[in-house]
PDB file of C-alpha atoms and ligand atoms in Angstrom:
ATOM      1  CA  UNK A 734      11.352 -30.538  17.827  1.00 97.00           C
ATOM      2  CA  UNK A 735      14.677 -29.853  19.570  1.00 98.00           C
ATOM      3  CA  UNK A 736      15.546 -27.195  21.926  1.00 98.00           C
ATOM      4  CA  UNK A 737      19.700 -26.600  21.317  1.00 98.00           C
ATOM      5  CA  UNK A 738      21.486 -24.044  23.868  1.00 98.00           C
ATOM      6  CA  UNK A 739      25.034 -24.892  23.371  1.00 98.00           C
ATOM      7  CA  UNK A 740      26.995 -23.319  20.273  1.00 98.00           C
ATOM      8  CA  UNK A 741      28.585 -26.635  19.567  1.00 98.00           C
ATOM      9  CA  UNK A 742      25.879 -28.552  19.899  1.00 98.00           C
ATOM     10  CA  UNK A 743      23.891 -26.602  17.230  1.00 98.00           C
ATOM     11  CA  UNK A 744      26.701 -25.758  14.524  1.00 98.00           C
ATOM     12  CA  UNK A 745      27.551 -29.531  14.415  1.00 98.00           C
ATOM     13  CA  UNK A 746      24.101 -30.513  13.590  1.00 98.00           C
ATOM     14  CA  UNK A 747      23.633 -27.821  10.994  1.00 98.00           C
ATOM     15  CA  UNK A 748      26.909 -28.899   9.269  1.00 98.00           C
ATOM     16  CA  UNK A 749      25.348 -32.814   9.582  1.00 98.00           C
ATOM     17  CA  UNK A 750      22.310 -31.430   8.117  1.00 98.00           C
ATOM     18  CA  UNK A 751      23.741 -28.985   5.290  1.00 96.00           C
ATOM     19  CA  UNK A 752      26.367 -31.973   4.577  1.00 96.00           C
ATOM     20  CA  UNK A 753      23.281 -34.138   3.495  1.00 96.00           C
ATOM     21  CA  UNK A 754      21.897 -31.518   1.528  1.00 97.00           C
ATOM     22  CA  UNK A 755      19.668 -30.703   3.404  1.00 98.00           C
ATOM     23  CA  UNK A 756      17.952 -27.099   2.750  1.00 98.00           C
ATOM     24  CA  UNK A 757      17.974 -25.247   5.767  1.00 98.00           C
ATOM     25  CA  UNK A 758      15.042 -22.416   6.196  1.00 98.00           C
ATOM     26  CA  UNK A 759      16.148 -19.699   9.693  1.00 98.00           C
ATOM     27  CA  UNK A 760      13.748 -17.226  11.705  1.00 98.00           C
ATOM     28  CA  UNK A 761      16.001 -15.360  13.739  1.00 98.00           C
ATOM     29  CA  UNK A 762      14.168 -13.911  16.923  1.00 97.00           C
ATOM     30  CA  UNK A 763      13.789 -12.286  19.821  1.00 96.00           C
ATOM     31  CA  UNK A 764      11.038 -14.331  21.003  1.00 95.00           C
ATOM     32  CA  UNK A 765       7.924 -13.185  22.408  1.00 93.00           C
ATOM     33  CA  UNK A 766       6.707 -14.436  19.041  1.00 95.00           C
ATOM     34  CA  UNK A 767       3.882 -12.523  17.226  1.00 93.00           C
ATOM     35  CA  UNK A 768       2.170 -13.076  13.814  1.00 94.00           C
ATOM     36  CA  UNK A 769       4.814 -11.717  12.140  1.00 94.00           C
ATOM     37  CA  UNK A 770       6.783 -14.060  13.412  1.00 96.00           C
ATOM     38  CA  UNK A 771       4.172 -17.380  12.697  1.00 97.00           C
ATOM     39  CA  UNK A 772       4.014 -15.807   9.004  1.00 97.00           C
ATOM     40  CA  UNK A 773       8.222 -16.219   8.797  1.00 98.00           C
ATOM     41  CA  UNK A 774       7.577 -19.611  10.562  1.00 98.00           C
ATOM     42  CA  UNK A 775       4.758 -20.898   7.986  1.00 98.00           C
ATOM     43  CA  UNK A 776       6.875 -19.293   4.846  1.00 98.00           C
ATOM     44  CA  UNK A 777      10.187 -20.914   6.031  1.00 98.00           C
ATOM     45  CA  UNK A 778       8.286 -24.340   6.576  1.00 98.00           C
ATOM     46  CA  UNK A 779       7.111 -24.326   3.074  1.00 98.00           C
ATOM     47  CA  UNK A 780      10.172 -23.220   1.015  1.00 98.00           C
ATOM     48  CA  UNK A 781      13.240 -25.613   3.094  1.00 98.00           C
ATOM     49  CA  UNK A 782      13.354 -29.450   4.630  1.00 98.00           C
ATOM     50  CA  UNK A 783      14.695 -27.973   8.053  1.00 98.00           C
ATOM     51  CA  UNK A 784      13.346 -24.890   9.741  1.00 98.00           C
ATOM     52  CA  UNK A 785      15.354 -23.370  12.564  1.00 99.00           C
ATOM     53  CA  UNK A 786      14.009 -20.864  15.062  1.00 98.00           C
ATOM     54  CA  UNK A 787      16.749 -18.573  17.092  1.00 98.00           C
ATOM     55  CA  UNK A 788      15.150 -16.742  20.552  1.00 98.00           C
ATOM     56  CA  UNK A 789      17.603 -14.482  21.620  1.00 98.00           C
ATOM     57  CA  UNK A 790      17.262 -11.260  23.393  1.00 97.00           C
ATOM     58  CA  UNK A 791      20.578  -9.180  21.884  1.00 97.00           C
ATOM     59  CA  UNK A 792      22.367  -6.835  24.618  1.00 96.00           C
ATOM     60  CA  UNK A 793      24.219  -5.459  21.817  1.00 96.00           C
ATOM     61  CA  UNK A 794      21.096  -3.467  20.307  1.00 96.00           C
ATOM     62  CA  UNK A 795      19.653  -2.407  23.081  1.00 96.00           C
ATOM     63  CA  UNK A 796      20.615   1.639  23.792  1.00 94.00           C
ATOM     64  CA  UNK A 797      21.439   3.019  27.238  1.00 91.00           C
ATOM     65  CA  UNK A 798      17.885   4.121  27.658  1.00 91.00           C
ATOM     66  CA  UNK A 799      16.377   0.852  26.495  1.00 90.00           C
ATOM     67  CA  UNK A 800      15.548  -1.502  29.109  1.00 91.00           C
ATOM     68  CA  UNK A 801      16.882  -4.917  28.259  1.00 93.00           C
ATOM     69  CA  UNK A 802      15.771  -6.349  31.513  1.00 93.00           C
ATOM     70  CA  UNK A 803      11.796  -5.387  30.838  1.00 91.00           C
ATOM     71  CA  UNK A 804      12.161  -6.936  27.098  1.00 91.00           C
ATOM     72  CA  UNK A 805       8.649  -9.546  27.328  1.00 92.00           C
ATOM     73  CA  UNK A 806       9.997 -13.047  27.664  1.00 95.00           C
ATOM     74  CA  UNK A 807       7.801 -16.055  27.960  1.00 96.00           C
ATOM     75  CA  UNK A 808       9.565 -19.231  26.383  1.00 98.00           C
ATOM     76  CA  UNK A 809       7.454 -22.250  27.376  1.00 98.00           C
ATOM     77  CA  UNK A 810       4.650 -19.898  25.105  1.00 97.00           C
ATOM     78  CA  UNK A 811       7.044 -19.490  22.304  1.00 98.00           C
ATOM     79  CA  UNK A 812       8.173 -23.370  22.035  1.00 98.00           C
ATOM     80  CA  UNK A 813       4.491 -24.155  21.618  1.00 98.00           C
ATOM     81  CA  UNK A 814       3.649 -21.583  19.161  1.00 98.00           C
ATOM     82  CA  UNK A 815       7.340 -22.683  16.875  1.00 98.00           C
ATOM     83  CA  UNK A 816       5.554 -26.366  17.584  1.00 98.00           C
ATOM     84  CA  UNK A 817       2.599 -25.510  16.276  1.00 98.00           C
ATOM     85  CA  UNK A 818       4.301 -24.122  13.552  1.00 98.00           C
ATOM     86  CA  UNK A 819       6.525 -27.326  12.750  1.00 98.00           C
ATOM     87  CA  UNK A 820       9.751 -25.786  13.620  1.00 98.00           C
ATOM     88  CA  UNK A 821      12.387 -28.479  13.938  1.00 98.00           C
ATOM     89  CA  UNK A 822      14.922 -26.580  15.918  1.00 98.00           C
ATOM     90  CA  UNK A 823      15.102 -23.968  18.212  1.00 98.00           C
ATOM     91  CA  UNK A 824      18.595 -22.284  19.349  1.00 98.00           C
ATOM     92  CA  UNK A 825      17.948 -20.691  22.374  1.00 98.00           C
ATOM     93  CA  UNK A 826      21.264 -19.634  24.157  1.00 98.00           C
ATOM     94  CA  UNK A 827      21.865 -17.849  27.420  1.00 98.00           C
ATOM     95  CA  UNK A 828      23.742 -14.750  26.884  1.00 97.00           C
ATOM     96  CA  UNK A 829      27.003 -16.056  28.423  1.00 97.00           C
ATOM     97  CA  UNK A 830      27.241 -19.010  25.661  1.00 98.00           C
ATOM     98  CA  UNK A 831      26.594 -15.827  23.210  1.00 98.00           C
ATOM     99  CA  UNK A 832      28.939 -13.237  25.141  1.00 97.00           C
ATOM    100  CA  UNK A 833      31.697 -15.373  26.870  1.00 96.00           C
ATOM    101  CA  UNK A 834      33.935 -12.499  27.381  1.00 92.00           C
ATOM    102  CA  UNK A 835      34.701  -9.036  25.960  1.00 90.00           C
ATOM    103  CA  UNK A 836      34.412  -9.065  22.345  1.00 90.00           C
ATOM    104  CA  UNK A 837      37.797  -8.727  20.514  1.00 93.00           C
ATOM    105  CA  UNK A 838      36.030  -7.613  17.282  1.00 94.00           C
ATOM    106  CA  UNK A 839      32.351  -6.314  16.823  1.00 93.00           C
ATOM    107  CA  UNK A 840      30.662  -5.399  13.244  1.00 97.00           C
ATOM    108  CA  UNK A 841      29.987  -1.470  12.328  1.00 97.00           C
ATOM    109  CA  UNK A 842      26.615  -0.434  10.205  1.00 98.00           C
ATOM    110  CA  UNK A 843      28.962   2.337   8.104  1.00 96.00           C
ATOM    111  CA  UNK A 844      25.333   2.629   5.643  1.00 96.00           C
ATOM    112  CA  UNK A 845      21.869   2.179   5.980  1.00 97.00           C
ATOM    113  CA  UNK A 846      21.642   3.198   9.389  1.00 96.00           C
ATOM    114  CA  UNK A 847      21.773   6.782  10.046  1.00 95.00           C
ATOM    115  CA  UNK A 848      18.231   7.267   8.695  1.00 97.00           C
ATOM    116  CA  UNK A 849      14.699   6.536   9.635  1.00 97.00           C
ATOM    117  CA  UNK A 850      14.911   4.161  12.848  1.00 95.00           C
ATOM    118  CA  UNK A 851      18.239   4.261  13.353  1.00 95.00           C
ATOM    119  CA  UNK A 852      18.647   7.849  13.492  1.00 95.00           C
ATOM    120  CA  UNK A 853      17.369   7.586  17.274  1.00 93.00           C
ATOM    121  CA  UNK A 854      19.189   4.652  17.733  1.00 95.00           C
ATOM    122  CA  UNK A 855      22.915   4.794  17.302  1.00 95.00           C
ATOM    123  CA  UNK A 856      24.523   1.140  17.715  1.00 96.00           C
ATOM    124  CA  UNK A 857      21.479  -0.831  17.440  1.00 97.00           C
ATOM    125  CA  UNK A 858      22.311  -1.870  13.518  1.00 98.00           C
ATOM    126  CA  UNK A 859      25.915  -2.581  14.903  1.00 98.00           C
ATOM    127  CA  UNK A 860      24.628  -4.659  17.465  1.00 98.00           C
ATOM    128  CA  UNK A 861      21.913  -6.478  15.354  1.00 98.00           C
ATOM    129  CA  UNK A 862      24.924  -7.237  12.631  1.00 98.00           C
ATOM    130  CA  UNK A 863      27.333  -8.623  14.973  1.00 98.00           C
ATOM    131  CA  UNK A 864      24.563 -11.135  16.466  1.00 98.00           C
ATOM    132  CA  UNK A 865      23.692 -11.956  12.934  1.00 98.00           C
ATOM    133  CA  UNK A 866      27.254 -12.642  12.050  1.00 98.00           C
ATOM    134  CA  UNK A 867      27.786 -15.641  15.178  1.00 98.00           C
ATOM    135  CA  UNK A 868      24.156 -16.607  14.602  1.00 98.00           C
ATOM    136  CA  UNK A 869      24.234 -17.031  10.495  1.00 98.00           C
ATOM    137  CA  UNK A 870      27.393 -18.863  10.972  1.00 98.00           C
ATOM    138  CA  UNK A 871      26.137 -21.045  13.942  1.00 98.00           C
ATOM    139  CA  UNK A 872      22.848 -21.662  12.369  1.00 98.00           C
ATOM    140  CA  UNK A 873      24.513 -22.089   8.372  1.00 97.00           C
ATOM    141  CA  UNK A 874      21.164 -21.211   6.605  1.00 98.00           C
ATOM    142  CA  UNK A 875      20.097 -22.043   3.160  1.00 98.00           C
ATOM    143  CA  UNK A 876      17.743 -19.229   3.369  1.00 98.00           C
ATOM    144  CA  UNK A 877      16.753 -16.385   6.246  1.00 99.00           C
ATOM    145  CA  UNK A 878      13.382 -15.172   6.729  1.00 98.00           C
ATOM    146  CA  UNK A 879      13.078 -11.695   7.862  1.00 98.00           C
ATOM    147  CA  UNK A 880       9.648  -9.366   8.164  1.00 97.00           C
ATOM    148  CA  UNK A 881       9.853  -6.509   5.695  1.00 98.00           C
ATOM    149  CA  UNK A 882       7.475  -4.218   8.991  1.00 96.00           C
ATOM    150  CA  UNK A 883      11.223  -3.451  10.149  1.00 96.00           C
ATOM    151  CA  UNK A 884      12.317  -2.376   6.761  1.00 98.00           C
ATOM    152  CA  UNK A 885      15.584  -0.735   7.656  1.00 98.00           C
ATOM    153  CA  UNK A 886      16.962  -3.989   9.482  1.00 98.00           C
ATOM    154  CA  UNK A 887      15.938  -5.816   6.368  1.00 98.00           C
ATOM    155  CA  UNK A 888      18.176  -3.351   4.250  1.00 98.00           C
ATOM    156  CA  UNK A 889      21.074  -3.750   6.853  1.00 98.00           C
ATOM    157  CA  UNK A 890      20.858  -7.018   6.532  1.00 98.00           C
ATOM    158  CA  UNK A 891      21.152  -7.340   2.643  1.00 98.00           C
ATOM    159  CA  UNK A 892      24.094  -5.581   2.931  1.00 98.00           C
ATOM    160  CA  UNK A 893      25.737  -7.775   5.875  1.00 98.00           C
ATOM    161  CA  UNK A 894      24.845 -10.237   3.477  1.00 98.00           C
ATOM    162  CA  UNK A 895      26.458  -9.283   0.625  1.00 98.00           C
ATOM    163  CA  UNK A 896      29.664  -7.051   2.150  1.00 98.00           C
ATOM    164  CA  UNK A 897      30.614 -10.885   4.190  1.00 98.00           C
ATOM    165  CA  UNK A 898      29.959 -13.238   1.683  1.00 98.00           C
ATOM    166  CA  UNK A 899      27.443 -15.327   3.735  1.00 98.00           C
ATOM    167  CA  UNK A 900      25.880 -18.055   1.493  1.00 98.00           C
ATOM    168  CA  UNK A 901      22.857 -17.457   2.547  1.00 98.00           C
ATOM    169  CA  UNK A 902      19.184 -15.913   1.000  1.00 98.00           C
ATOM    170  CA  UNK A 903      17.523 -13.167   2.791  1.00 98.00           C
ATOM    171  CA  UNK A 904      13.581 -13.533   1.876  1.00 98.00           C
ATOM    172  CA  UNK A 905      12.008 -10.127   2.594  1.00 98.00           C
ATOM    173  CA  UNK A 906       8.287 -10.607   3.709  1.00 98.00           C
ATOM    174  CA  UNK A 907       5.315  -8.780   3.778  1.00 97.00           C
ATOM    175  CA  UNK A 908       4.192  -6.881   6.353  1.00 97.00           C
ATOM    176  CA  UNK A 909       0.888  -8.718   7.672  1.00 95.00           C
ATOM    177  CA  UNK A 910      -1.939  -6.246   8.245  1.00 96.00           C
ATOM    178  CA  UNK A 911      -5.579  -6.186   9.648  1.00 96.00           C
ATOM    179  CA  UNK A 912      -8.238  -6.256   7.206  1.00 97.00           C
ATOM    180  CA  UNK A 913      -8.713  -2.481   7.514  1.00 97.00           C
ATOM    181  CA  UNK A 914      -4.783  -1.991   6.232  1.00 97.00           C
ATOM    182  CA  UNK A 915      -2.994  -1.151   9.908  1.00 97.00           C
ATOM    183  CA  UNK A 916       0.184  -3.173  10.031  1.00 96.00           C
ATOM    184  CA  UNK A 917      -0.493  -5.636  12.940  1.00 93.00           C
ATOM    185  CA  UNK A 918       2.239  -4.765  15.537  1.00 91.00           C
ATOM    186  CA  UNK A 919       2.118  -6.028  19.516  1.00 85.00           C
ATOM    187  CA  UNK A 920       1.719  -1.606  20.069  1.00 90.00           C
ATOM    188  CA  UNK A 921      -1.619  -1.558  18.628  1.00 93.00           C
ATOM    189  CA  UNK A 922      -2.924  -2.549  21.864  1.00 92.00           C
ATOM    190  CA  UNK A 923      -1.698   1.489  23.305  1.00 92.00           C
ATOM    191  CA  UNK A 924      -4.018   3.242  20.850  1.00 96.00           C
ATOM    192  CA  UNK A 925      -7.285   4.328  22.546  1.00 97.00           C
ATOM    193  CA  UNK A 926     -10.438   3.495  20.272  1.00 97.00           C
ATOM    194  CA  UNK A 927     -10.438   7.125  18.678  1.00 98.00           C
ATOM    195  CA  UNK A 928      -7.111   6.323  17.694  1.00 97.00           C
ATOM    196  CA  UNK A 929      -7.392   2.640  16.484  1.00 98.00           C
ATOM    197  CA  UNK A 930     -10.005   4.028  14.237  1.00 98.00           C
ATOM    198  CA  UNK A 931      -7.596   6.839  12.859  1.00 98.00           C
ATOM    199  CA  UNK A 932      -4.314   4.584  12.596  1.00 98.00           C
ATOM    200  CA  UNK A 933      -5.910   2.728   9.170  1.00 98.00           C
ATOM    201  CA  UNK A 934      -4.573   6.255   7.511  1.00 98.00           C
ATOM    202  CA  UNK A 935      -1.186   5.119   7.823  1.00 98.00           C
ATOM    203  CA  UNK A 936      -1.435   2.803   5.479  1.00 98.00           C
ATOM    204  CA  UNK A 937      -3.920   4.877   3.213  1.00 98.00           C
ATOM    205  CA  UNK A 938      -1.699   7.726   3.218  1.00 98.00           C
ATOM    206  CA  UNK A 939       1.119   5.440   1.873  1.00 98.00           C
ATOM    207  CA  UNK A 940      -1.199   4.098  -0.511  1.00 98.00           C
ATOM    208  CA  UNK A 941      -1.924   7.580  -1.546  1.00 98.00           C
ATOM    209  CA  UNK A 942       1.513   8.340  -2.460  1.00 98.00           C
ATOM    210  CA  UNK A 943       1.608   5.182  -4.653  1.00 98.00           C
ATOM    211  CA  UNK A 944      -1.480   6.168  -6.765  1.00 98.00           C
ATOM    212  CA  UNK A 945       0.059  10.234  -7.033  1.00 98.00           C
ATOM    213  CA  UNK A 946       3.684   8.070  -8.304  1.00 98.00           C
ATOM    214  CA  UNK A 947       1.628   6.211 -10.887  1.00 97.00           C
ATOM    215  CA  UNK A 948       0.061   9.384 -11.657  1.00 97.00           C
ATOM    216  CA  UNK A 949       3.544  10.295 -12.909  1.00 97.00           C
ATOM    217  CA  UNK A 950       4.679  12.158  -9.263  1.00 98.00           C
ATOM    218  CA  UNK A 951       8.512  12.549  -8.946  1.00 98.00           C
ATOM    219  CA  UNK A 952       9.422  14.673  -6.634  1.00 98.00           C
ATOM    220  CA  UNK A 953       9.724  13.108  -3.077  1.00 98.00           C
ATOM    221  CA  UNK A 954       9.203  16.437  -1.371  1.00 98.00           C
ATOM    222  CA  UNK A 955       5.924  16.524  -2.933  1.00 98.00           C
ATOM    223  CA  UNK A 956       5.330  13.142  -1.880  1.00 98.00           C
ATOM    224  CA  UNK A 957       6.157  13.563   1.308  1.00 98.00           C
ATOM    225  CA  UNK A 958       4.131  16.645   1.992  1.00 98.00           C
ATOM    226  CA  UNK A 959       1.034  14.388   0.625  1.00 98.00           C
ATOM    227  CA  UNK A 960       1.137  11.611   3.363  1.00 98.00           C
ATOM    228  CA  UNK A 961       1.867  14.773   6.289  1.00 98.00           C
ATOM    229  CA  UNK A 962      -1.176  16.572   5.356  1.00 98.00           C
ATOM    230  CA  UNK A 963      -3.231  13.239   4.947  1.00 98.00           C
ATOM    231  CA  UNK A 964      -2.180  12.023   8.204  1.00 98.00           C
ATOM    232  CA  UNK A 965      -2.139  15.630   9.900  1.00 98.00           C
ATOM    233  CA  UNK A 966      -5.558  15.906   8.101  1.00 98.00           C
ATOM    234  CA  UNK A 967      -7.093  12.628   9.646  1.00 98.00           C
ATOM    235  CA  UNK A 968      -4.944  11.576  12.824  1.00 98.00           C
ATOM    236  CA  UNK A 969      -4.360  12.912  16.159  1.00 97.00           C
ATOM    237  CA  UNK A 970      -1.113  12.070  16.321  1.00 97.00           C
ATOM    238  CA  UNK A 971       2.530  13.160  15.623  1.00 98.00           C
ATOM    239  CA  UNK A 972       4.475  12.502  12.687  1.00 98.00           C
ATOM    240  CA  UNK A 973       8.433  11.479  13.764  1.00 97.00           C
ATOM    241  CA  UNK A 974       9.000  11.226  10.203  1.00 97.00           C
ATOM    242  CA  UNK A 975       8.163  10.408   6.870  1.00 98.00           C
ATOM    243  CA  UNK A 976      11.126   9.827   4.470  1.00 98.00           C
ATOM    244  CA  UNK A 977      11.996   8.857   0.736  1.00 98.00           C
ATOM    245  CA  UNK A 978      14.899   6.686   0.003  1.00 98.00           C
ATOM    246  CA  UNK A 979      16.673   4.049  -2.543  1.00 98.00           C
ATOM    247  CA  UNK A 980      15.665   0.879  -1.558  1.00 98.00           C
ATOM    248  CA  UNK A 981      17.674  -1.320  -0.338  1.00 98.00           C
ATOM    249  CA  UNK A 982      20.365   1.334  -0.296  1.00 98.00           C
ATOM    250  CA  UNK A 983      18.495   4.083   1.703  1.00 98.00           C
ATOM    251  CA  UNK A 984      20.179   6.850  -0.513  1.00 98.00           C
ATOM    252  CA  UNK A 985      18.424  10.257  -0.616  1.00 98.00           C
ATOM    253  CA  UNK A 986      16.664  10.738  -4.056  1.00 98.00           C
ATOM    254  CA  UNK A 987      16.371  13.833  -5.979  1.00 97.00           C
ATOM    255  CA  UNK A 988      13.989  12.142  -8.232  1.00 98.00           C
ATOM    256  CA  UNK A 989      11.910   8.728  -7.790  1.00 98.00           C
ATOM    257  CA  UNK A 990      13.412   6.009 -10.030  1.00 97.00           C
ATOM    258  CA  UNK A 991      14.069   2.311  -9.195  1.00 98.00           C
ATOM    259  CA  UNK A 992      13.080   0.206  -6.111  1.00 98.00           C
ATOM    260  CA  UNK A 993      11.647   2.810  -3.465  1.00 98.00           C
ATOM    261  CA  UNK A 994      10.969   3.244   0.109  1.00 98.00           C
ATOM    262  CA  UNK A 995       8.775   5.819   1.573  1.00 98.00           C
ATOM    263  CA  UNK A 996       8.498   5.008   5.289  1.00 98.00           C
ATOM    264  CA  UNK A 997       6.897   7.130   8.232  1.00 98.00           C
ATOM    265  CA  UNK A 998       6.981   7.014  12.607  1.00 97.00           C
ATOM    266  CA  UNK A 999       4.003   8.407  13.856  1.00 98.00           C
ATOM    267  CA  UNK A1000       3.418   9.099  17.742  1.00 97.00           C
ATOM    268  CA  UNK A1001      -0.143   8.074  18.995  1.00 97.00           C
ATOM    269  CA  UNK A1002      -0.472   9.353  23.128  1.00 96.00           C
ATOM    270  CA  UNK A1003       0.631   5.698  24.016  1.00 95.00           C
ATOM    271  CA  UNK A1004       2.098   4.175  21.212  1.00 94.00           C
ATOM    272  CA  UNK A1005       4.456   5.344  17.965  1.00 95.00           C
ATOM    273  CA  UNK A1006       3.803   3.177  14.793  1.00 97.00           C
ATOM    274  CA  UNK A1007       5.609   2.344  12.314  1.00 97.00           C
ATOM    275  CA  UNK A1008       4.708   1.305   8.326  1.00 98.00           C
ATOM    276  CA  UNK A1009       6.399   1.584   5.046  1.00 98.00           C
ATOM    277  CA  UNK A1010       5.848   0.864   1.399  1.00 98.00           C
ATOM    278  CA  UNK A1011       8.239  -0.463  -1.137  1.00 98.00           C
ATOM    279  CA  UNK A1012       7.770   0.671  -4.748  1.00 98.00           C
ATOM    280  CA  UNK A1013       9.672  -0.164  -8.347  1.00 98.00           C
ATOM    281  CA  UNK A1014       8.828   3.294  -9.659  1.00 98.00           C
ATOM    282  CA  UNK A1015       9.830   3.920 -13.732  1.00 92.00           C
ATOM    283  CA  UNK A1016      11.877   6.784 -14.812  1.00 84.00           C
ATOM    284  CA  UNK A1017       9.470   9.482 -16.616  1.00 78.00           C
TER     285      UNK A1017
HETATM  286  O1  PAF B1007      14.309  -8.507  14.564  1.00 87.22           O
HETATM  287  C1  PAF B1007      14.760  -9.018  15.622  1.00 87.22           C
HETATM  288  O2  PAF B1007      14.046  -9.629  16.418  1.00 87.22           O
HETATM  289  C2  PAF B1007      16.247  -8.872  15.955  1.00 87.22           C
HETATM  290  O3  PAF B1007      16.709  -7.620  15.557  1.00 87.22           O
HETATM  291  C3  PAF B1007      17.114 -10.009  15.375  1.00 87.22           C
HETATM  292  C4  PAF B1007      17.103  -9.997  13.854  1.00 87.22           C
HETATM  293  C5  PAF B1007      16.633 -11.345  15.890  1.00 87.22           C
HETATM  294  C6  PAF B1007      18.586  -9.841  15.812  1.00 87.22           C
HETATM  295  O4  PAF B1007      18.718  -9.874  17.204  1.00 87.22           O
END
C-alpha cells in the first residue's frame, strides 16, 4: 500500500493507472475510520482492480461553531485498518497542498441542501462539493463509494455528479446496523443504557411507515405523524425532525410516488441520531 500526499504525485499515477485500464474503486474520507467506512472499503475492493482511500479533514464544511481543531484524528490507526482492508492507495494531503491560497472559485449546493441536515448547516454541502470536485479529479475514479447513513450528502453528490459531468459512478450503500436495527454510528457510545435500549425504535418507527405505505398510505403528513407518536410513544428523546422527500431530489411531496426518503434527527441527552429509509413507493 502507498501513502501519496502530494497532488502531483497522486493524479499522475491515477492517469498511469486509468491509462491501462485499470478500474479504479474511491472511499473518500475523513478518517477516523469506522465500520461504515470498512463496509465502503470491502465493497470497493470487490467491484474495481485499484482501491483508493482519501483522509482528509475539509475546513470548507466545517461551520463557525464546529470545531475543526477537535475533529478525532488518529492516522497510524487508519493506515492499518485501509491495510487490513487491502486498500492500495491512500491520499492523505495536508491542508496547504489542498488550500494553497484563497480560492478563486468555490462550488454552491443551489438544491438538496436546505432540508434535513443541512438546514442547520448552511455551507457545509458547498464545502463538501468543492472538496469533491479537486478530489474526484485528483483521484479520477471509475466508481465512488459513499454510505447511504448520510443520505443527504449522498443526494448532493448525485447531483455534483451529474450537473459537472464527472465520469464517475456513485454506489450508494447501506447503512450497516446492529442486529437489533440501530444504525451503528461512533454517537451510540453517548446514549445511557435506558436509552440504547429505546434507540432500536428509530429504525422500527421507519419500518412502520414502510408497512402503513404498502398498506396503500399516501399522505406524508400522515406518515410523518406515525413515526412522531411511535418514537414520542417509546423514546425519551427529542425529535429535530422527521421529513418526506423525492429521493434523490429532496422535493416536497404532496403525495408518495417514486423513489422516497423519509428521514428523522432525534436528540438523546448526549447524543442526536440520525437514520433514514429509502422507498420505491407505486402510485395508487
Ligand atoms: O463524508 C465525509 O467524510 C466527507 O463529507 C467527505 C465526503 C469525505 C468530503 O469531505
Amino acid at each position: 500500500m502507498k501513502i501519496i500526499t502530494t497532488i502531483a504525485e497522486m493524479q499522475e499515477q491515477m492517469l498511469r493507472l486509468k491509462a491501462d485500464g485499470t478500474t479504479i474503486g474511491y472511499v473518500p474520507t475523513m478518517g477516523f475510520l469506522h465500520e461504515g467506512h470498512m463496509t465502503l472499503m470491502k465493497k470497493a475492493r470487490h467491484e474495481n482492480d485499484v482501491v483508493v482511500l482519501s483522509i482528509f479533514v475539509n475546513p470548507l464544511q466545517f461551520g463557525p461553531t464546529e470545531d475543526l481543531d477537535a475533529y478525532p484524528r488518529d492516522f497510524e490507526r487508519d493506515h492499518k485498518i485501509a491495510e487490513a482492508h487491502g486498500v492500495d492507495f491512500i491520499f492523505y494531503p495536508s491542508p496547504e497542498e489542498m488550500y494553497p491560497g484563497t480560492a478563486s472559485i468555490t462550488v454552491s449546493v443551489v438544491e438538496r441542501t436546505n432540508v434535513l441536515c443541512g438546514k442547520s448547516r448552511p455551507g457545509h454541502f458547498d464545502g463538501v462539493a468543492t472538496v469533491l470536485v479537486k478530489l474526484f479529479n485528483i483521484i479520477q475514479a471509475n466508481r465512488a463509494y459513499f454510505g447511504l447513513k448520510d443520505a443527504q450528502q449522498v443526494a448532493v453528490v448525485d447531483g455534483l455528479i451529474k450537473d459537472f459531468n464527472f465520469p464517475i459512478q456513485l454506489i450508494p450503500v447501506e447503512t450497516i446496523r446492529e442486529e437489533d436495527g440501530l444504525a451503528k454510528s461512533s454517537r451510540n457510545v453517548y446514549l445511557n443504557d435506558e436509552e440504547r435500549t429505546q434507540a432500536p425504535e428509530l429504525h422500527k418507527s421507519l419500518q412502520l411507515a414502510k408497512a402503513e405505505i404498502e398498506k396503500g398510505e399516501r399522505d406524508p403528513k400522515q406518515v410523518i405523524e406515525l413515526v412522531n407518536t411511535h418514537i414520542n410513544n417509546h423514546c425519551n428523546a427529542e425529535v429535530d425532525y422527521i421529513e418526506i422527500y423525492s429521493y434523490p431530489g429532496l422535493k416536497e411531496l404532496e403525495t408518495l410516488a417514486g423513489k422516497i426518503i423519509i428521514a428523522l434527527a432525534v436528540r438523546f441527552s448526549k447524543a442526536r441520531l440520525i437514520d433514514n429509509i429509502i422507498l420505491d413507493v407505486e402510485k395508487n
